[in-house]
mmCIF file with all atom_site columns, C-alpha atoms in Angstrom:
data_model
loop_
_atom_site.group_PDB
_atom_site.id
_atom_site.type_symbol
_atom_site.label_atom_id
_atom_site.label_alt_id
_atom_site.label_comp_id
_atom_site.label_asym_id
_atom_site.label_entity_id
_atom_site.label_seq_id
_atom_site.pdbx_PDB_ins_code
_atom_site.Cartn_x
_atom_site.Cartn_y
_atom_site.Cartn_z
_atom_site.occupancy
_atom_site.B_iso_or_equiv
_atom_site.pdbx_formal_charge
_atom_site.auth_seq_id
_atom_site.auth_comp_id
_atom_site.auth_asym_id
_atom_site.auth_atom_id
_atom_site.pdbx_PDB_model_num
ATOM 1   C CA . MET Q 1 1   ? 94.106  84.756  129.244 1.00 0.00 ? 1   MET Q CA 1
ATOM 2   C CA . THR Q 1 2   ? 90.665  86.415  127.625 1.00 0.00 ? 2   THR Q CA 1
ATOM 3   C CA . GLN Q 1 3   ? 90.972  85.348  123.361 1.00 0.00 ? 3   GLN Q CA 1
ATOM 4   C CA . LEU Q 1 4   ? 90.038  88.507  121.399 1.00 0.00 ? 4   LEU Q CA 1
ATOM 5   C CA . PRO Q 1 5   ? 88.222  88.256  118.504 1.00 0.00 ? 5   PRO Q CA 1
ATOM 6   C CA . PRO Q 1 6   ? 90.650  88.385  115.010 1.00 0.00 ? 6   PRO Q CA 1
ATOM 7   C CA . THR Q 1 7   ? 90.609  91.544  114.014 1.00 0.00 ? 7   THR Q CA 1
ATOM 8   C CA . ALA Q 1 8   ? 88.822  92.440  110.656 1.00 0.00 ? 8   ALA Q CA 1
ATOM 9   C CA . LEU Q 1 9   ? 90.036  94.127  107.429 1.00 0.00 ? 9   LEU Q CA 1
ATOM 10  C CA . ARG Q 1 10  ? 88.034  94.365  103.952 1.00 0.00 ? 10  ARG Q CA 1
ATOM 11  C CA . LEU Q 1 11  ? 90.168  95.112  101.176 1.00 0.00 ? 11  LEU Q CA 1
ATOM 12  C CA . THR Q 1 12  ? 88.154  95.150  97.774  1.00 0.00 ? 12  THR Q CA 1
ATOM 13  C CA . VAL Q 1 13  ? 90.357  96.193  94.914  1.00 0.00 ? 13  VAL Q CA 1
ATOM 14  C CA . ALA Q 1 14  ? 88.624  98.107  91.056  1.00 0.00 ? 14  ALA Q CA 1
ATOM 15  C CA . ASP Q 1 15  ? 90.957  98.071  88.584  1.00 0.00 ? 15  ASP Q CA 1
ATOM 16  C CA . ARG Q 1 16  ? 90.239  101.260 86.061  1.00 0.00 ? 16  ARG Q CA 1
ATOM 17  C CA . ALA Q 1 17  ? 92.492  102.131 83.288  1.00 0.00 ? 17  ALA Q CA 1
ATOM 18  C CA . HIS Q 1 18  ? 96.216  103.083 84.566  1.00 0.00 ? 18  HIS Q CA 1
ATOM 19  C CA . GLU Q 1 19  ? 94.385  103.171 88.131  1.00 0.00 ? 19  GLU Q CA 1
ATOM 20  C CA . LEU Q 1 20  ? 93.900  101.366 91.090  1.00 0.00 ? 20  LEU Q CA 1
ATOM 21  C CA . THR Q 1 21  ? 91.891  101.395 93.413  1.00 0.00 ? 21  THR Q CA 1
ATOM 22  C CA . VAL Q 1 22  ? 91.466  99.752  96.939  1.00 0.00 ? 22  VAL Q CA 1
ATOM 23  C CA . ASP Q 1 23  ? 88.847  100.260 99.519  1.00 0.00 ? 23  ASP Q CA 1
ATOM 24  C CA . VAL Q 1 24  ? 89.876  99.591  102.543 1.00 0.00 ? 24  VAL Q CA 1
ATOM 25  C CA . GLU Q 1 25  ? 87.347  98.482  105.372 1.00 0.00 ? 25  GLU Q CA 1
ATOM 26  C CA . GLY Q 1 26  ? 87.971  98.500  109.322 1.00 0.00 ? 26  GLY Q CA 1
ATOM 27  C CA . GLU Q 1 27  ? 91.370  97.417  111.258 1.00 0.00 ? 27  GLU Q CA 1
ATOM 28  C CA . LEU Q 1 28  ? 94.678  98.733  109.744 1.00 0.00 ? 28  LEU Q CA 1
ATOM 29  C CA . CYS Q 1 29  ? 96.677  97.272  112.267 1.00 0.00 ? 29  CYS Q CA 1
ATOM 30  C CA . LEU Q 1 30  ? 99.829  94.197  113.210 1.00 0.00 ? 30  LEU Q CA 1
ATOM 31  C CA . ASP Q 1 31  ? 97.281  91.491  112.703 1.00 0.00 ? 31  ASP Q CA 1
ATOM 32  C CA . THR Q 1 32  ? 95.977  92.997  108.961 1.00 0.00 ? 32  THR Q CA 1
ATOM 33  C CA . VAL Q 1 33  ? 99.103  95.177  107.690 1.00 0.00 ? 33  VAL Q CA 1
ATOM 34  C CA . ASP Q 1 34  ? 100.764 92.319  105.395 1.00 0.00 ? 34  ASP Q CA 1
ATOM 35  C CA . ARG Q 1 35  ? 97.262  91.603  103.760 1.00 0.00 ? 35  ARG Q CA 1
ATOM 36  C CA . LEU Q 1 36  ? 97.181  95.468  102.530 1.00 0.00 ? 36  LEU Q CA 1
ATOM 37  C CA . VAL Q 1 37  ? 101.098 95.398  101.036 1.00 0.00 ? 37  VAL Q CA 1
ATOM 38  C CA . ASP Q 1 38  ? 100.726 92.631  99.567  1.00 0.00 ? 38  ASP Q CA 1
ATOM 39  C CA . THR Q 1 39  ? 97.460  93.241  98.023  1.00 0.00 ? 39  THR Q CA 1
ATOM 40  C CA . VAL Q 1 40  ? 99.069  96.282  96.552  1.00 0.00 ? 40  VAL Q CA 1
ATOM 41  C CA . SER Q 1 41  ? 102.401 94.369  95.422  1.00 0.00 ? 41  SER Q CA 1
ATOM 42  C CA . GLU Q 1 42  ? 100.562 92.019  93.545  1.00 0.00 ? 42  GLU Q CA 1
ATOM 43  C CA . ASN Q 1 43  ? 97.786  94.139  92.207  1.00 0.00 ? 43  ASN Q CA 1
ATOM 44  C CA . LEU Q 1 44  ? 101.363 96.236  91.431  1.00 0.00 ? 44  LEU Q CA 1
ATOM 45  C CA . THR Q 1 45  ? 102.792 93.036  89.542  1.00 0.00 ? 45  THR Q CA 1
ATOM 46  C CA . ARG Q 1 46  ? 100.115 91.993  87.954  1.00 0.00 ? 46  ARG Q CA 1
ATOM 47  C CA . ARG Q 1 47  ? 98.715  95.641  86.516  1.00 0.00 ? 47  ARG Q CA 1
ATOM 48  C CA . PRO Q 1 48  ? 102.415 97.031  85.023  1.00 0.00 ? 48  PRO Q CA 1
ATOM 49  C CA . ASP Q 1 49  ? 100.234 99.900  83.302  1.00 0.00 ? 49  ASP Q CA 1
ATOM 50  C CA . VAL Q 1 50  ? 98.994  101.518 86.388  1.00 0.00 ? 50  VAL Q CA 1
ATOM 51  C CA . ARG Q 1 51  ? 99.764  105.042 87.050  1.00 0.00 ? 51  ARG Q CA 1
ATOM 52  C CA . VAL Q 1 52  ? 98.041  105.812 89.918  1.00 0.00 ? 52  VAL Q CA 1
ATOM 53  C CA . VAL Q 1 53  ? 96.762  103.851 92.986  1.00 0.00 ? 53  VAL Q CA 1
ATOM 54  C CA . ARG Q 1 54  ? 94.120  104.479 95.512  1.00 0.00 ? 54  ARG Q CA 1
ATOM 55  C CA . LEU Q 1 55  ? 93.654  103.616 98.913  1.00 0.00 ? 55  LEU Q CA 1
ATOM 56  C CA . ASN Q 1 56  ? 89.928  104.558 100.050 1.00 0.00 ? 56  ASN Q CA 1
ATOM 57  C CA . CYS Q 1 57  ? 90.193  104.915 103.803 1.00 0.00 ? 57  CYS Q CA 1
ATOM 58  C CA . ALA Q 1 58  ? 86.635  106.356 104.660 1.00 0.00 ? 58  ALA Q CA 1
ATOM 59  C CA . ARG Q 1 59  ? 85.873  102.421 105.899 1.00 0.00 ? 59  ARG Q CA 1
ATOM 60  C CA . LEU Q 1 60  ? 89.226  102.599 108.378 1.00 0.00 ? 60  LEU Q CA 1
ATOM 61  C CA . SER Q 1 61  ? 87.902  101.925 111.629 1.00 0.00 ? 61  SER Q CA 1
ATOM 62  C CA . TRP Q 1 62  ? 90.889  101.875 113.272 1.00 0.00 ? 62  TRP Q CA 1
ATOM 63  C CA . ILE Q 1 63  ? 94.898  102.405 112.369 1.00 0.00 ? 63  ILE Q CA 1
ATOM 64  C CA . ASP Q 1 64  ? 98.224  102.160 114.634 1.00 0.00 ? 64  ASP Q CA 1
ATOM 65  C CA . SER Q 1 65  ? 101.839 102.087 114.188 1.00 0.00 ? 65  SER Q CA 1
ATOM 66  C CA . ALA Q 1 66  ? 102.080 99.220  112.593 1.00 0.00 ? 66  ALA Q CA 1
ATOM 67  C CA . GLY Q 1 67  ? 99.158  100.640 110.221 1.00 0.00 ? 67  GLY Q CA 1
ATOM 68  C CA . LEU Q 1 68  ? 100.934 103.734 109.493 1.00 0.00 ? 68  LEU Q CA 1
ATOM 69  C CA . SER Q 1 69  ? 104.445 101.535 108.685 1.00 0.00 ? 69  SER Q CA 1
ATOM 70  C CA . ALA Q 1 70  ? 102.143 99.498  106.208 1.00 0.00 ? 70  ALA Q CA 1
ATOM 71  C CA . LEU Q 1 71  ? 101.115 103.194 104.355 1.00 0.00 ? 71  LEU Q CA 1
ATOM 72  C CA . LEU Q 1 72  ? 104.694 103.900 104.481 1.00 0.00 ? 72  LEU Q CA 1
ATOM 73  C CA . MET Q 1 73  ? 105.490 100.631 102.891 1.00 0.00 ? 73  MET Q CA 1
ATOM 74  C CA . ALA Q 1 74  ? 102.503 100.780 100.609 1.00 0.00 ? 74  ALA Q CA 1
ATOM 75  C CA . HIS Q 1 75  ? 103.685 104.133 99.160  1.00 0.00 ? 75  HIS Q CA 1
ATOM 76  C CA . ARG Q 1 76  ? 107.520 103.022 98.903  1.00 0.00 ? 76  ARG Q CA 1
ATOM 77  C CA . ARG Q 1 77  ? 106.465 100.414 97.100  1.00 0.00 ? 77  ARG Q CA 1
ATOM 78  C CA . VAL Q 1 78  ? 103.848 102.423 94.373  1.00 0.00 ? 78  VAL Q CA 1
ATOM 79  C CA . SER Q 1 79  ? 106.294 104.889 94.166  1.00 0.00 ? 79  SER Q CA 1
ATOM 80  C CA . ALA Q 1 80  ? 109.082 102.201 93.324  1.00 0.00 ? 80  ALA Q CA 1
ATOM 81  C CA . ALA Q 1 81  ? 107.146 101.079 90.458  1.00 0.00 ? 81  ALA Q CA 1
ATOM 82  C CA . GLY Q 1 82  ? 106.807 104.666 88.857  1.00 0.00 ? 82  GLY Q CA 1
ATOM 83  C CA . CYS Q 1 83  ? 103.530 105.269 90.505  1.00 0.00 ? 83  CYS Q CA 1
ATOM 84  C CA . ILE Q 1 84  ? 101.594 107.752 92.560  1.00 0.00 ? 84  ILE Q CA 1
ATOM 85  C CA . LEU Q 1 85  ? 100.003 106.497 95.717  1.00 0.00 ? 85  LEU Q CA 1
ATOM 86  C CA . ARG Q 1 86  ? 96.404  108.566 97.256  1.00 0.00 ? 86  ARG Q CA 1
ATOM 87  C CA . LEU Q 1 87  ? 94.996  108.642 100.113 1.00 0.00 ? 87  LEU Q CA 1
ATOM 88  C CA . ASP Q 1 88  ? 91.563  109.182 99.101  1.00 0.00 ? 88  ASP Q CA 1
ATOM 89  C CA . GLU Q 1 89  ? 88.342  109.473 102.013 1.00 0.00 ? 89  GLU Q CA 1
ATOM 90  C CA . ARG Q 1 90  ? 90.633  109.969 105.027 1.00 0.00 ? 90  ARG Q CA 1
ATOM 91  C CA . PRO Q 1 91  ? 88.862  109.647 108.143 1.00 0.00 ? 91  PRO Q CA 1
ATOM 92  C CA . ALA Q 1 92  ? 89.565  111.999 111.131 1.00 0.00 ? 92  ALA Q CA 1
ATOM 93  C CA . LEU Q 1 93  ? 91.269  109.405 113.148 1.00 0.00 ? 93  LEU Q CA 1
ATOM 94  C CA . LEU Q 1 94  ? 93.813  108.773 110.468 1.00 0.00 ? 94  LEU Q CA 1
ATOM 95  C CA . GLU Q 1 95  ? 94.201  112.345 109.153 1.00 0.00 ? 95  GLU Q CA 1
ATOM 96  C CA . ARG Q 1 96  ? 95.322  113.116 112.748 1.00 0.00 ? 96  ARG Q CA 1
ATOM 97  C CA . MET Q 1 97  ? 98.195  110.223 113.119 1.00 0.00 ? 97  MET Q CA 1
ATOM 98  C CA . LEU Q 1 98  ? 99.424  111.790 109.406 1.00 0.00 ? 98  LEU Q CA 1
ATOM 99  C CA . ARG Q 1 99  ? 99.600  115.062 111.198 1.00 0.00 ? 99  ARG Q CA 1
ATOM 100 C CA . GLN Q 1 100 ? 100.630 114.196 114.400 1.00 0.00 ? 100 GLN Q CA 1
ATOM 101 C CA . THR Q 1 101 ? 103.800 111.785 113.125 1.00 0.00 ? 101 THR Q CA 1
ATOM 102 C CA . GLY Q 1 102 ? 104.458 114.046 110.540 1.00 0.00 ? 102 GLY Q CA 1
ATOM 103 C CA . THR Q 1 103 ? 104.123 112.146 107.856 1.00 0.00 ? 103 THR Q CA 1
ATOM 104 C CA . LEU Q 1 104 ? 100.989 113.363 106.599 1.00 0.00 ? 104 LEU Q CA 1
ATOM 105 C CA . GLY Q 1 105 ? 103.164 115.939 103.834 1.00 0.00 ? 105 GLY Q CA 1
ATOM 106 C CA . HIS Q 1 106 ? 104.945 112.410 102.193 1.00 0.00 ? 106 HIS Q CA 1
ATOM 107 C CA . LEU Q 1 107 ? 102.260 110.271 102.461 1.00 0.00 ? 107 LEU Q CA 1
ATOM 108 C CA . THR Q 1 108 ? 100.033 112.777 100.147 1.00 0.00 ? 108 THR Q CA 1
ATOM 109 C CA . GLY Q 1 109 ? 102.509 115.664 98.717  1.00 0.00 ? 109 GLY Q CA 1
ATOM 110 C CA . LEU Q 1 110 ? 100.200 118.310 101.424 1.00 0.00 ? 110 LEU Q CA 1
ATOM 111 C CA . PRO Q 1 111 ? 102.084 119.915 103.755 1.00 0.00 ? 111 PRO Q CA 1
ATOM 112 C CA . LEU Q 1 112 ? 101.429 119.741 106.995 1.00 0.00 ? 112 LEU Q CA 1
ATOM 113 C CA . GLN Q 1 113 ? 98.741  123.323 108.194 1.00 0.00 ? 113 GLN Q CA 1
ATOM 114 C CA . ASP Q 1 114 ? 97.723  123.589 111.930 1.00 0.00 ? 114 ASP Q CA 1
ATOM 115 C CA . ASP Q 1 115 ? 94.935  125.807 111.083 1.00 0.00 ? 115 ASP Q CA 1
ATOM 116 C CA . ASP Q 1 116 ? 93.204  122.295 108.809 1.00 0.00 ? 116 ASP Q CA 1
ATOM 117 C CA . ALA Q 1 117 ? 90.509  120.328 111.160 1.00 0.00 ? 117 ALA Q CA 1
ATOM 118 C CA . GLY Q 1 118 ? 91.046  116.743 109.829 1.00 0.00 ? 118 GLY Q CA 1
ATOM 119 C CA . GLY Q 1 119 ? 88.737  114.878 108.183 1.00 0.00 ? 119 GLY Q CA 1
ATOM 120 C CA . ALA Q 1 120 ? 87.236  113.472 105.459 1.00 0.00 ? 120 ALA Q CA 1
ATOM 121 C CA . HIS Q 1 121 ? 90.190  114.333 103.332 1.00 0.00 ? 121 HIS Q CA 1
ATOM 122 C CA . ALA Q 1 122 ? 91.434  113.001 99.862  1.00 0.00 ? 122 ALA Q CA 1
ATOM 123 C CA . THR Q 1 123 ? 94.832  112.908 98.010  1.00 0.00 ? 123 THR Q CA 1
#
């Protein structure tokens, strides 16, 4: 059986007044999703003053259904804390997944528009 290299995900957290930004770099998949959800949850607990959580997805290289599930879980945790989740710099692969699964509006607050091409979006 062929051994695959471990999946790489790098999360970098930046704190600002009432705002938390998590730079997401690499693959958001079954092997890495817990790290994203745990990072968001732990930082919300540590920083009760946060009002906006931004996931900067510019360097996201892959996302699968488990990754989408992690974004939905992060959204639930952020909403439960009374905060707003923003998915910044969405690459085309994420934009496409959000549109195809009907989760774009739920995760971004944007209506689904068929004529809007995906790529490097922020909300």
